[in-house]
Short mmCIF file of N, CA, C and O in Angstrom, two decimals:
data_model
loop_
_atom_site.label_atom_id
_atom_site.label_comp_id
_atom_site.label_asym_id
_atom_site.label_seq_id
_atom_site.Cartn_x
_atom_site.Cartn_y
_atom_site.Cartn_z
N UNK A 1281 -13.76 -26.77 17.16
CA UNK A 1281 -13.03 -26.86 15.92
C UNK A 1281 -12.32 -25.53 15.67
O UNK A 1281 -12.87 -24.46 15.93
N UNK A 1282 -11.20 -25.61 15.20
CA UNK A 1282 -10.61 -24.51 15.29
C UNK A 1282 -9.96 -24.58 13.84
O UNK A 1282 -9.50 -25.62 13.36
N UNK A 1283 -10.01 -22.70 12.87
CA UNK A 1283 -9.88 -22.89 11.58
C UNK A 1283 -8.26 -22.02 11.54
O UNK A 1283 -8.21 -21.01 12.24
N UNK A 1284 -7.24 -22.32 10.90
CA UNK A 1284 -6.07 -21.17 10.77
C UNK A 1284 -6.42 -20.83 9.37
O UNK A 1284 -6.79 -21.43 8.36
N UNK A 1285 -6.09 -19.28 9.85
CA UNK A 1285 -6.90 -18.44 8.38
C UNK A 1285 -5.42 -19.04 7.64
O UNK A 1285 -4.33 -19.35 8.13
N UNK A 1286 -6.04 -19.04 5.98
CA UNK A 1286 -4.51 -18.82 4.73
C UNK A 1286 -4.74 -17.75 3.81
O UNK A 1286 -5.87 -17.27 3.71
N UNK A 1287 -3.96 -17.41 3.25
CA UNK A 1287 -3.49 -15.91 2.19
C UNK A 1287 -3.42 -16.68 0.99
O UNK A 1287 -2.83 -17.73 0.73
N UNK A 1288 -4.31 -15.78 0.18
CA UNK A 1288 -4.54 -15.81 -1.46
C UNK A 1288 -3.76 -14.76 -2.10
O UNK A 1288 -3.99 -13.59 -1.80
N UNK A 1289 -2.89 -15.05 -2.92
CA UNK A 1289 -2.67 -13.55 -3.33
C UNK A 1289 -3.45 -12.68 -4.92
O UNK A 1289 -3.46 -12.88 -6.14
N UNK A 1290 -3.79 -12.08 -4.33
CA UNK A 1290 -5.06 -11.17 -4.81
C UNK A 1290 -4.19 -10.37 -6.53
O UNK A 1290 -4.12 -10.70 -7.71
N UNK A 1291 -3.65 -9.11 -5.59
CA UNK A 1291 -3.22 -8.58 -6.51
C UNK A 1291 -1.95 -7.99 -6.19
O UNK A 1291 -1.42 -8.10 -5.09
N UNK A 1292 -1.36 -7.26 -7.33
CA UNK A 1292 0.24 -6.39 -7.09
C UNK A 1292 -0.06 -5.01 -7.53
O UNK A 1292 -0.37 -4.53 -8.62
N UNK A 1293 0.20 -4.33 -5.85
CA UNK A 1293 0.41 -2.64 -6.41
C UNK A 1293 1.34 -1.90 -6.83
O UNK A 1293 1.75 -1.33 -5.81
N UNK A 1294 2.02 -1.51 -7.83
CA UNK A 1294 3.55 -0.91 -7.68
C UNK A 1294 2.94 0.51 -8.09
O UNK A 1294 2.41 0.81 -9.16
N UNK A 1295 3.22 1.62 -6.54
CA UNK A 1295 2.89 2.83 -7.09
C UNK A 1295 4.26 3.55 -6.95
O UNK A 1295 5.23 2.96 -6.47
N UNK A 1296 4.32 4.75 -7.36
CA UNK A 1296 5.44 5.31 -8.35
C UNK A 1296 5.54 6.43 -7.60
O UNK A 1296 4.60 7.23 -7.52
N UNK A 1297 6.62 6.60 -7.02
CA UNK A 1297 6.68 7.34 -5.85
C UNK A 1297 7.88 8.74 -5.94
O UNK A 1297 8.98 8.23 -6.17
N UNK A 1298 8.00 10.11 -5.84
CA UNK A 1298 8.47 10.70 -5.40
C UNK A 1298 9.06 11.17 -4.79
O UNK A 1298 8.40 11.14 -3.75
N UNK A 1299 10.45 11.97 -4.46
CA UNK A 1299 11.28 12.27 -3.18
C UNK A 1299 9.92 12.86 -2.10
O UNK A 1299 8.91 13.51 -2.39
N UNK A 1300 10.24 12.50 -1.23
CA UNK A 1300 9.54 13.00 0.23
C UNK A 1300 10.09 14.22 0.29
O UNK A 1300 11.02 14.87 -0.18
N UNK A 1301 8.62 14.37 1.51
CA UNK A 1301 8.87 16.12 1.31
C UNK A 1301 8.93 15.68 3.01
O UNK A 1301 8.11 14.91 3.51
N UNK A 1302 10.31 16.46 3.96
CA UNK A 1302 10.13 16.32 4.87
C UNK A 1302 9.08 17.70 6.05
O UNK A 1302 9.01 18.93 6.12
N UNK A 1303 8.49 16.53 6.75
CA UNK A 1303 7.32 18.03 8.09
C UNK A 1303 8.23 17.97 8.83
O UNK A 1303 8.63 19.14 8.84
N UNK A 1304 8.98 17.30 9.59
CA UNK A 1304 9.57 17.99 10.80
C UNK A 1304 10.15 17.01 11.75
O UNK A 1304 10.11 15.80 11.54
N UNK A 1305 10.69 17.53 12.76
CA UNK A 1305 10.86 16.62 14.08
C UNK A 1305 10.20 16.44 14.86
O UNK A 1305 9.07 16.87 14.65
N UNK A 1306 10.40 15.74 16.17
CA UNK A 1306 9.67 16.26 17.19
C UNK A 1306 9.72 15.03 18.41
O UNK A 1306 9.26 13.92 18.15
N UNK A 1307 10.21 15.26 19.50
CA UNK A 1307 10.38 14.07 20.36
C UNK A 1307 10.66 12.43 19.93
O UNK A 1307 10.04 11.37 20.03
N UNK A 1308 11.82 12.84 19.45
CA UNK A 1308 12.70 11.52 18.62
C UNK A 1308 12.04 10.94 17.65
O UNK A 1308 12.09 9.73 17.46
N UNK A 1309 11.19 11.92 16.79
CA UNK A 1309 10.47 11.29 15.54
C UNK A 1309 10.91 12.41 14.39
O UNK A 1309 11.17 13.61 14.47
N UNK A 1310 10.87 11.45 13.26
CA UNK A 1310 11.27 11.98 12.22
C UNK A 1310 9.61 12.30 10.95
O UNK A 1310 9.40 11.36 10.18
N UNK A 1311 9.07 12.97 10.90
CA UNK A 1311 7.74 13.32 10.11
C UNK A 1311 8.05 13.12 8.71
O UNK A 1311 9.14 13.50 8.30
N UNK A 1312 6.79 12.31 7.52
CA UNK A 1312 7.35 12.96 5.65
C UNK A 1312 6.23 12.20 5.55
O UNK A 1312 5.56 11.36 6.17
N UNK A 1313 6.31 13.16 3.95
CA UNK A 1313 5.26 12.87 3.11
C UNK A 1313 5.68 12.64 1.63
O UNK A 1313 6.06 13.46 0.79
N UNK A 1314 5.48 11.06 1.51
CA UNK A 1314 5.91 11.14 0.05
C UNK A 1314 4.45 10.60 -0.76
O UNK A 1314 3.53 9.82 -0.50
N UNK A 1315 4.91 11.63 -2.03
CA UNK A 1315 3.71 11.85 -3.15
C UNK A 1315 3.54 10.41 -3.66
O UNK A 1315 4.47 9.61 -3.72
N UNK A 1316 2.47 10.18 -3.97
CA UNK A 1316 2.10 9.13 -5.41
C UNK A 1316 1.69 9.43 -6.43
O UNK A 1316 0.53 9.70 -6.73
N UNK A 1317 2.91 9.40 -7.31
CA UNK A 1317 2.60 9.74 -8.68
C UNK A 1317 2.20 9.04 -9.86
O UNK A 1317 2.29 9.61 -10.95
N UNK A 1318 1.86 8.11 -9.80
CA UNK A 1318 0.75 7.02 -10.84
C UNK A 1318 1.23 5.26 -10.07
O UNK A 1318 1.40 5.10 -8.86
N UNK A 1319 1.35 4.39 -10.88
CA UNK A 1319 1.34 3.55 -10.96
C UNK A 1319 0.33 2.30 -11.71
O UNK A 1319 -0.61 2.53 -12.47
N UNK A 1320 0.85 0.87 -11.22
CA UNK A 1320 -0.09 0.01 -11.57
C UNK A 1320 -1.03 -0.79 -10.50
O UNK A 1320 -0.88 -0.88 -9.28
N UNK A 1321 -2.29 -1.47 -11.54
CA UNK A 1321 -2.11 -2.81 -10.39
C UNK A 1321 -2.55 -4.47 -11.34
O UNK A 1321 -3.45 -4.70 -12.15
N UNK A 1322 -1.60 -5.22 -10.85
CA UNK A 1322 -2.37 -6.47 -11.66
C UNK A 1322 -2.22 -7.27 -11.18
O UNK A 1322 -1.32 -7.22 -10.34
N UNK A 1323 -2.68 -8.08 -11.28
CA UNK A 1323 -2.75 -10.01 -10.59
C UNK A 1323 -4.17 -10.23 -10.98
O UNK A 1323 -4.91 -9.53 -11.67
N UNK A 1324 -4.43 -11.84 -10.12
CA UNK A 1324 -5.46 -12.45 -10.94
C UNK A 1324 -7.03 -12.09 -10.66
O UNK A 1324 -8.01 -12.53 -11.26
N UNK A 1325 -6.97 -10.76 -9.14
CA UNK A 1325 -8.62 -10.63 -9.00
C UNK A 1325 -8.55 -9.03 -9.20
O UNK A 1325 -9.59 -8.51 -8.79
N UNK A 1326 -7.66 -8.13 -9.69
CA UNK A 1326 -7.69 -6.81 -9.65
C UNK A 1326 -6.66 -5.90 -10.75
O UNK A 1326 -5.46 -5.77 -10.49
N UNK A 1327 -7.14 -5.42 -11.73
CA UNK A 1327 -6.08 -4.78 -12.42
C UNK A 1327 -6.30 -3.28 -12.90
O UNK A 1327 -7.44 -2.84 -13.06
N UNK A 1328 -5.42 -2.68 -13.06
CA UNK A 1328 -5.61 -1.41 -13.17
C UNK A 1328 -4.42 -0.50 -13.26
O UNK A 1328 -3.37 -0.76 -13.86
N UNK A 1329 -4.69 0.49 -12.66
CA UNK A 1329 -3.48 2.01 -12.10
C UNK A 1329 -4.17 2.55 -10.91
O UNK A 1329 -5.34 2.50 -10.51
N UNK A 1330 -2.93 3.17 -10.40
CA UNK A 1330 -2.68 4.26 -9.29
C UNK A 1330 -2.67 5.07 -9.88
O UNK A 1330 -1.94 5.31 -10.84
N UNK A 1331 -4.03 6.10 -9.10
CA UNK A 1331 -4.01 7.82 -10.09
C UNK A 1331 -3.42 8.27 -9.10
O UNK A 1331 -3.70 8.05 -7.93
N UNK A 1332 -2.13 9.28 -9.73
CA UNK A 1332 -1.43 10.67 -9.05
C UNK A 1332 -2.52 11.40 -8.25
O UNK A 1332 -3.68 11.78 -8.34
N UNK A 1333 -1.19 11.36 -7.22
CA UNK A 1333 -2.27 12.45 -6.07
C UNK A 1333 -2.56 11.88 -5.07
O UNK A 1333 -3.11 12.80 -4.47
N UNK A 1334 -2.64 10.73 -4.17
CA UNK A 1334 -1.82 10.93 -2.80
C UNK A 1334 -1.00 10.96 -2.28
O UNK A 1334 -0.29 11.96 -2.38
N UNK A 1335 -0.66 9.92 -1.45
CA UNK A 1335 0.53 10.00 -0.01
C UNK A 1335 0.64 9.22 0.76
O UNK A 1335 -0.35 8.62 1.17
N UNK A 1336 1.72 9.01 1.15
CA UNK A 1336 2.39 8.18 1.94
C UNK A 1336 2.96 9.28 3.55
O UNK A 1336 4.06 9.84 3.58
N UNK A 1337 2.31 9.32 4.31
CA UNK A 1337 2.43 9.74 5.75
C UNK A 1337 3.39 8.77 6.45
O UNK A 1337 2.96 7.67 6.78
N UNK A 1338 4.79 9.15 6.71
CA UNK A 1338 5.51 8.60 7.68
C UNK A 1338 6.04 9.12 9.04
O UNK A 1338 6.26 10.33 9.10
N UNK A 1339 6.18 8.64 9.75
CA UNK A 1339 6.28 8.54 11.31
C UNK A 1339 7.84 7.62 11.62
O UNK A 1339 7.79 6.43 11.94
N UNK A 1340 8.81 8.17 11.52
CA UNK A 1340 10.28 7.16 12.12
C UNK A 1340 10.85 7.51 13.26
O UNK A 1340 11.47 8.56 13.44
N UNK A 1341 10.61 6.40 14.31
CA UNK A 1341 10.98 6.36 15.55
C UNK A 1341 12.23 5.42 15.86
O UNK A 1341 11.92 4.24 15.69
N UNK A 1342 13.61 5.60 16.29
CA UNK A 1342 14.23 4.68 16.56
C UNK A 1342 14.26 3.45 15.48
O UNK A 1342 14.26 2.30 15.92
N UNK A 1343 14.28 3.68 14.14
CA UNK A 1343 14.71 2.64 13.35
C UNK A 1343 13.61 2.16 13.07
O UNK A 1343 13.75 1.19 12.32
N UNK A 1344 12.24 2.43 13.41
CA UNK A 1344 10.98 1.68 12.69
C UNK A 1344 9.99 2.74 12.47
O UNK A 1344 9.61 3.47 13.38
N UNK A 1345 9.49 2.83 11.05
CA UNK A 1345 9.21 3.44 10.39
C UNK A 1345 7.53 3.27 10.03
O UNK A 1345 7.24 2.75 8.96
N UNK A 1346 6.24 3.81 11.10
CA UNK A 1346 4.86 3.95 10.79
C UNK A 1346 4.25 4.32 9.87
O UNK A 1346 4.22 5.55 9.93
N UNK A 1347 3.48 3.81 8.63
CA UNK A 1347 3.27 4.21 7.82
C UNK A 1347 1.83 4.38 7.61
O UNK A 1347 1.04 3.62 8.18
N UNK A 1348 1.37 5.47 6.73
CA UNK A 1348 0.03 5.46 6.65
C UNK A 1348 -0.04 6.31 5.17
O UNK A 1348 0.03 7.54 5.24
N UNK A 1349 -0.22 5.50 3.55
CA UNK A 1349 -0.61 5.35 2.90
C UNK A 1349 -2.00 6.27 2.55
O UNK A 1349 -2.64 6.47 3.59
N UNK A 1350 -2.59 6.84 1.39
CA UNK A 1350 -3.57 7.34 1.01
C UNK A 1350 -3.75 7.29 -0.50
O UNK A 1350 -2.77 7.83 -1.00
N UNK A 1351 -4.44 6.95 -1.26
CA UNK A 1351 -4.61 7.17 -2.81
C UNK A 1351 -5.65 6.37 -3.36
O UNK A 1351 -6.24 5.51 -2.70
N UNK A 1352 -5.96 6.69 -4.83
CA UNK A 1352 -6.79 5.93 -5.41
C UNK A 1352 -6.54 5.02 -6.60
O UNK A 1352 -5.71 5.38 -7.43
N UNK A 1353 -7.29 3.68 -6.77
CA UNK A 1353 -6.82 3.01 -7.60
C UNK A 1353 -8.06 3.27 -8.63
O UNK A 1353 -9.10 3.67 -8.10
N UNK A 1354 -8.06 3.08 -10.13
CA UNK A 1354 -8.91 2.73 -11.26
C UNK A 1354 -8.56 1.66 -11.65
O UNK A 1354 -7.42 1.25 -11.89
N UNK A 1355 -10.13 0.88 -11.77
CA UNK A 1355 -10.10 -0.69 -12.01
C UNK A 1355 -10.01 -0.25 -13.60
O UNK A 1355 -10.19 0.87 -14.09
N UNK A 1356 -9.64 -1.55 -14.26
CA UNK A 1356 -9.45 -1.56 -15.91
C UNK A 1356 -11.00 -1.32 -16.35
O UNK A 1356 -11.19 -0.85 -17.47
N UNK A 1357 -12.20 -1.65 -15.47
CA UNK A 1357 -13.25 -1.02 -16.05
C UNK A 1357 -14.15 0.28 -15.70
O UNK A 1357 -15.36 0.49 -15.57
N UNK A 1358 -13.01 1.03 -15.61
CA UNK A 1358 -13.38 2.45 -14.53
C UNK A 1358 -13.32 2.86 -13.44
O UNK A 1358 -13.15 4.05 -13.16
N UNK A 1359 -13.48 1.81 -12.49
CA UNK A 1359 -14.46 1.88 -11.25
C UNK A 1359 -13.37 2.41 -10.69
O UNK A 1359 -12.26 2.21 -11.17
N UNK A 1360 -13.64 3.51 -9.07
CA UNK A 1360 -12.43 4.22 -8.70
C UNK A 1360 -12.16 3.94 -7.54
O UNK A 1360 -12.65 4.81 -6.81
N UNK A 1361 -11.65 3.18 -6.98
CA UNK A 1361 -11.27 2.45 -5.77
C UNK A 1361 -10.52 3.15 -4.94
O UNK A 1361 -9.33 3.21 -5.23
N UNK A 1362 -11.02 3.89 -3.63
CA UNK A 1362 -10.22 4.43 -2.23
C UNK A 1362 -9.32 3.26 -1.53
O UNK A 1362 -9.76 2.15 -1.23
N UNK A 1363 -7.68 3.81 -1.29
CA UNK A 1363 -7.09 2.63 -0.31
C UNK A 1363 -6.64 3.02 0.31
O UNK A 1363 -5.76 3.77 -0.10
N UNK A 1364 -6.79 2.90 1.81
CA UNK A 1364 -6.23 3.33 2.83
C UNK A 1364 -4.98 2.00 3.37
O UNK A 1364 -5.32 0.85 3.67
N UNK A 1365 -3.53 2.52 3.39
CA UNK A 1365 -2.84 1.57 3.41
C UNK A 1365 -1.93 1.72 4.65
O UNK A 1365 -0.99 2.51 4.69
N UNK A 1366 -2.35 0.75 5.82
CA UNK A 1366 -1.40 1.46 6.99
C UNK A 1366 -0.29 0.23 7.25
O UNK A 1366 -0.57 -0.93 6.95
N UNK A 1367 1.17 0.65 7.91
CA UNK A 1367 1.72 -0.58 8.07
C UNK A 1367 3.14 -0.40 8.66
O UNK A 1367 3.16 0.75 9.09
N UNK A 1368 4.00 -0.81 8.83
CA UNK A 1368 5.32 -1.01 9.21
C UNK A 1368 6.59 -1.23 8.59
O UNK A 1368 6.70 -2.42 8.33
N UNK A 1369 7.62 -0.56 8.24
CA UNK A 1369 8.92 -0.46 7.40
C UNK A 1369 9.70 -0.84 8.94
O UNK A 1369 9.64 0.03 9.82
N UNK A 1370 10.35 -2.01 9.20
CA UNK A 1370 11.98 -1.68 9.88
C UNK A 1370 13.33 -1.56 9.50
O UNK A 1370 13.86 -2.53 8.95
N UNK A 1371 13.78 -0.86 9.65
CA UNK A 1371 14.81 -0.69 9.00
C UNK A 1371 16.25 -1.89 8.61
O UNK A 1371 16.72 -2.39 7.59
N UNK A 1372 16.60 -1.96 10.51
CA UNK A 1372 17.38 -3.15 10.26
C UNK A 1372 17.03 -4.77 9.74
O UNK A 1372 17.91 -5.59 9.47
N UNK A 1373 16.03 -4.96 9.69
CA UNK A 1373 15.41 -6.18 9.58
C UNK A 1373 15.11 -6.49 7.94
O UNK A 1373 15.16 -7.63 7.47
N UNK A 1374 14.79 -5.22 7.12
CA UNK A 1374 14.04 -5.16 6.02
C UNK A 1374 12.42 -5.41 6.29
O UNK A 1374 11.74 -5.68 5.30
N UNK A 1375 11.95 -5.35 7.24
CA UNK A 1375 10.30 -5.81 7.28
C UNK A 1375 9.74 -5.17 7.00
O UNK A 1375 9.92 -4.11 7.61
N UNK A 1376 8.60 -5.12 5.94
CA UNK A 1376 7.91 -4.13 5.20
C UNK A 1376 6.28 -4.57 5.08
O UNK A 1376 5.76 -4.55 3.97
N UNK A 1377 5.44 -5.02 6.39
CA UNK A 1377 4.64 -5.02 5.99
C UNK A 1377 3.31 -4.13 6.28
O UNK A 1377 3.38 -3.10 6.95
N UNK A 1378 1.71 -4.77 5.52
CA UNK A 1378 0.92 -3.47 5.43
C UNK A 1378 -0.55 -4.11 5.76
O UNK A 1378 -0.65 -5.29 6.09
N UNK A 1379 -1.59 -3.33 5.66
CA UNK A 1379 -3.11 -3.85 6.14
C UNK A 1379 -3.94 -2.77 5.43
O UNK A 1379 -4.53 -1.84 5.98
N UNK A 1380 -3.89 -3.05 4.18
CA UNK A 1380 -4.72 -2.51 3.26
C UNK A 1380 -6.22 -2.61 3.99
O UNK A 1380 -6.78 -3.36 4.79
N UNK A 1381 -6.55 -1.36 3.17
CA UNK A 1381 -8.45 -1.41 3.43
C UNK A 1381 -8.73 -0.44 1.85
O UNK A 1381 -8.10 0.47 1.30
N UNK A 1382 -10.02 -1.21 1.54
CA UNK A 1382 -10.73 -0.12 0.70
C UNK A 1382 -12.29 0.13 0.57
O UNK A 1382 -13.15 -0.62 1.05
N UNK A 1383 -12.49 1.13 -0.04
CA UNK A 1383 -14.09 1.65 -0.32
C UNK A 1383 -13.95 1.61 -1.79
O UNK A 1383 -12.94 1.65 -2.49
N UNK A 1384 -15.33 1.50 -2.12
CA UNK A 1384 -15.95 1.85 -3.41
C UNK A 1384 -17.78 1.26 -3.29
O UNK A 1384 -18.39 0.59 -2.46
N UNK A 1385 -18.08 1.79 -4.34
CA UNK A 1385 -19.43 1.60 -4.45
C UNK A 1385 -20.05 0.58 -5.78
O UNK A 1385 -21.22 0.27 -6.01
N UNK A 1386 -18.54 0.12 -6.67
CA UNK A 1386 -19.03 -0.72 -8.00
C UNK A 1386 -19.10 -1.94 -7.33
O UNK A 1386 -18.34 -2.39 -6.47
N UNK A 1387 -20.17 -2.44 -7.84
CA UNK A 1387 -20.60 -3.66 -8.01
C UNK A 1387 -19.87 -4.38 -8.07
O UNK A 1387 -19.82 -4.95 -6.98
N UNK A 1388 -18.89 -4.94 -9.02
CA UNK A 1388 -17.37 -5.74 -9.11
C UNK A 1388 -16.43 -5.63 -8.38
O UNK A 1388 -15.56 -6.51 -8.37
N UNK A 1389 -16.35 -4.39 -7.48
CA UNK A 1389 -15.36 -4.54 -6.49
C UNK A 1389 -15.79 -4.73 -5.33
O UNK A 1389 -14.89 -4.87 -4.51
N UNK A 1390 -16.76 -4.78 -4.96
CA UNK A 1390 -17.36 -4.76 -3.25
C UNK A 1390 -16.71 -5.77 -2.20
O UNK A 1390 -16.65 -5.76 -0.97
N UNK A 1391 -16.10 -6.88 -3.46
CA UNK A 1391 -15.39 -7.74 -2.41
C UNK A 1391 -14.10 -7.23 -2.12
O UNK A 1391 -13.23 -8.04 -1.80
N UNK A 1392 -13.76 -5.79 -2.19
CA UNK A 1392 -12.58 -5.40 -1.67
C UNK A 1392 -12.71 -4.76 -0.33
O UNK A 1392 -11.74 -4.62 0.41
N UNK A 1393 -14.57 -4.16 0.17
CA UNK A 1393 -14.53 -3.71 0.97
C UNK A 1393 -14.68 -4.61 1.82
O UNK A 1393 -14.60 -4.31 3.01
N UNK A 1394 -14.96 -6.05 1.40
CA UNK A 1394 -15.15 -6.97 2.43
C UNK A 1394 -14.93 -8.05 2.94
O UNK A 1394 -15.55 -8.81 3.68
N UNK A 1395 -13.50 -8.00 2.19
CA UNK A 1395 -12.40 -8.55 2.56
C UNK A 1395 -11.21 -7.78 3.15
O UNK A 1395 -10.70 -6.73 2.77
N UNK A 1396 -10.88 -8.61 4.23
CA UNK A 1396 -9.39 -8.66 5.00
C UNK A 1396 -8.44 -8.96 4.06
O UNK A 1396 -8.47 -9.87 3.23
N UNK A 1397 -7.18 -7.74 4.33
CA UNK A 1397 -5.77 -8.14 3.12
C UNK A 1397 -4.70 -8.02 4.27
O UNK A 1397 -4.84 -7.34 5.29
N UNK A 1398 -3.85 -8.62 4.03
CA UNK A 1398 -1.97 -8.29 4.28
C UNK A 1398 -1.78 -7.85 2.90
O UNK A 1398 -2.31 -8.13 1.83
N UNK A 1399 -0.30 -6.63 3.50
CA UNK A 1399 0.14 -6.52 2.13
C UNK A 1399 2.07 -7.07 2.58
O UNK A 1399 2.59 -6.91 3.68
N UNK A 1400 2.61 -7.58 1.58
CA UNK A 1400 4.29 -7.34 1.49
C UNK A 1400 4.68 -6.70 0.91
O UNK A 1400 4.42 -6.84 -0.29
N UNK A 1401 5.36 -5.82 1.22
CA UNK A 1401 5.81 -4.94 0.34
C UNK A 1401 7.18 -4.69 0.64
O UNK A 1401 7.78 -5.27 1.54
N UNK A 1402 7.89 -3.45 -0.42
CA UNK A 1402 9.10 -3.37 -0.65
C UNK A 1402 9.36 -2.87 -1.69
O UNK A 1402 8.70 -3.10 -2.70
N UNK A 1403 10.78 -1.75 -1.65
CA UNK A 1403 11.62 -0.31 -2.03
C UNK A 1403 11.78 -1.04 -3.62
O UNK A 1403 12.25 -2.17 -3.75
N UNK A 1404 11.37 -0.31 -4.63
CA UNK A 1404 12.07 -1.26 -5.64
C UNK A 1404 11.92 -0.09 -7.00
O UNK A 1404 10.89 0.44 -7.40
N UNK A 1405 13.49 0.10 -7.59
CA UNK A 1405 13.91 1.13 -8.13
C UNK A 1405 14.67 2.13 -7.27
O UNK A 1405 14.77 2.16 -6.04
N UNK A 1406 15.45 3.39 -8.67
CA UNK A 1406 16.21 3.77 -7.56
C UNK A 1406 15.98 5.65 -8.27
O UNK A 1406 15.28 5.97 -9.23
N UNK A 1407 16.62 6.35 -7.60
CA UNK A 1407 16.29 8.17 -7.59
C UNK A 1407 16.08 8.45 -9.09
O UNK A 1407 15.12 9.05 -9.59
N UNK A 1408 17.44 7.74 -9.92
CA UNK A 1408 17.67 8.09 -11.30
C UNK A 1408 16.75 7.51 -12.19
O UNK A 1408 16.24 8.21 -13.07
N UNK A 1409 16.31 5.67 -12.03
CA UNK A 1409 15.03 5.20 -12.69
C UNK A 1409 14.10 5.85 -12.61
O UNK A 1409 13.65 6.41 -13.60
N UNK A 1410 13.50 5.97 -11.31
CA UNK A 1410 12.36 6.06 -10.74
C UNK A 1410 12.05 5.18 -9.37
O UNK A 1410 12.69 4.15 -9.19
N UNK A 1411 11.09 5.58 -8.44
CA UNK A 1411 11.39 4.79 -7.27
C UNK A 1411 9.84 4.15 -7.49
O UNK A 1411 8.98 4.84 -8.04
N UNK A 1412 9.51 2.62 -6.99
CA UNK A 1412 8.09 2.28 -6.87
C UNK A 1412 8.20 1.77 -5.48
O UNK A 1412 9.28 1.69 -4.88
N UNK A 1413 6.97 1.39 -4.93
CA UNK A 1413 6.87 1.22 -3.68
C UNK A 1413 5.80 -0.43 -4.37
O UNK A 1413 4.80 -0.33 -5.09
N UNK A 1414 6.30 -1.52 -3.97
CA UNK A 1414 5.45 -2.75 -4.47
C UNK A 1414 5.05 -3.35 -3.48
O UNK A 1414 5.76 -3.62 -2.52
N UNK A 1415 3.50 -3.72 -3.63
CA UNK A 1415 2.82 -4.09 -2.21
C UNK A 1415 2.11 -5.43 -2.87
O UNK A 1415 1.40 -5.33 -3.87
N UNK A 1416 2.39 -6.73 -2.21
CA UNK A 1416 1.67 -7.63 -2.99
C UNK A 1416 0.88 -7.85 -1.88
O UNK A 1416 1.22 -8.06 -0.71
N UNK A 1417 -0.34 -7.76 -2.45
CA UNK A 1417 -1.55 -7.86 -1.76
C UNK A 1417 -1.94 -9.37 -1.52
O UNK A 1417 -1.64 -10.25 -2.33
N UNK A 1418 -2.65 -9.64 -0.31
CA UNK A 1418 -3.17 -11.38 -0.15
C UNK A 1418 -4.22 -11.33 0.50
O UNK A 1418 -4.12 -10.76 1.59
N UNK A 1419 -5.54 -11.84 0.15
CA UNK A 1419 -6.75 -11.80 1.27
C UNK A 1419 -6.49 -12.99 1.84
O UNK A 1419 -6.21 -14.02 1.24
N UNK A 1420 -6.63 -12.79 3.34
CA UNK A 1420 -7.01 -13.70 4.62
C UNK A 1420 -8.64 -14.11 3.97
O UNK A 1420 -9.62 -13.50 3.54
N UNK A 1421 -8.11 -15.90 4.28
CA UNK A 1421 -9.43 -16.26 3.62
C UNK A 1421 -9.38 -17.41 5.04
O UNK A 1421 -10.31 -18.20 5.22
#
């Protein structure tokens, strides 16, 4: 018997993002680090904010863009949720997706460490608004 996993969608991250700070070159790669400076999160199993103070680690090779995500979320009832967010931007295509993971130790969230997510995401806002980075989250169920 054979099962094909399906996607729930969980929750929506829009964190609030900063000009990049560029590291460097280096054998046809382009290095940056852009800040996270707050944000939200809501949908129907997770709500909250993005606290200021990580990062977004990028890697652009030939038009596709490695990403590796860092920051913390606060649930609406405190609790302080680690997310490690790694994933793929292409450029020509628009493909923006991600493979969230997280830690915590509350009781109410544990099913985040133990559950599998996709994220979709995508550029939304602009220098003069403000820029967010929106990741709609879905657990593989």
């Amino acid at each position: 018997m054979t099962h094909t996993p399906s996607l729930s969608f969980a929750f929506e991250i829009r964190a609030e993002v900063s000009e990049p700070l560029h590291i460097g070159h280096g054998a046809g790669e382009r290095t940056d680090f852009t800040p996270i400076t707050g944000g939200t999160v809501t949908g129907p199993r997770l709500n909250g904010t993005v606290l200021p103070g990580g990062g977004d680690w990028s890697n652009t090779r030939g038009g596709v863009c490695e990403l590796e995500a860092r920051y913390l979320l606060r649930a609406d009832d405190g609790a302080v949720i680690d997310i490690v967010n790694r994933g793929y931007y292409v450029e020509d295509s628009g493909y923006f997706r991600t493979a969230p993971t997280f830690r915590t130790d509350a009781p109410a969230h544990l099913w985040l460490a133990r559950t599998v997510f996709v994220g979709h995401a995508r550029d939304e806002g602009n220098p003069e608004d403000g820029v967010a980075i929106v990741i709609r989250c879905y657990s593989v169920d």
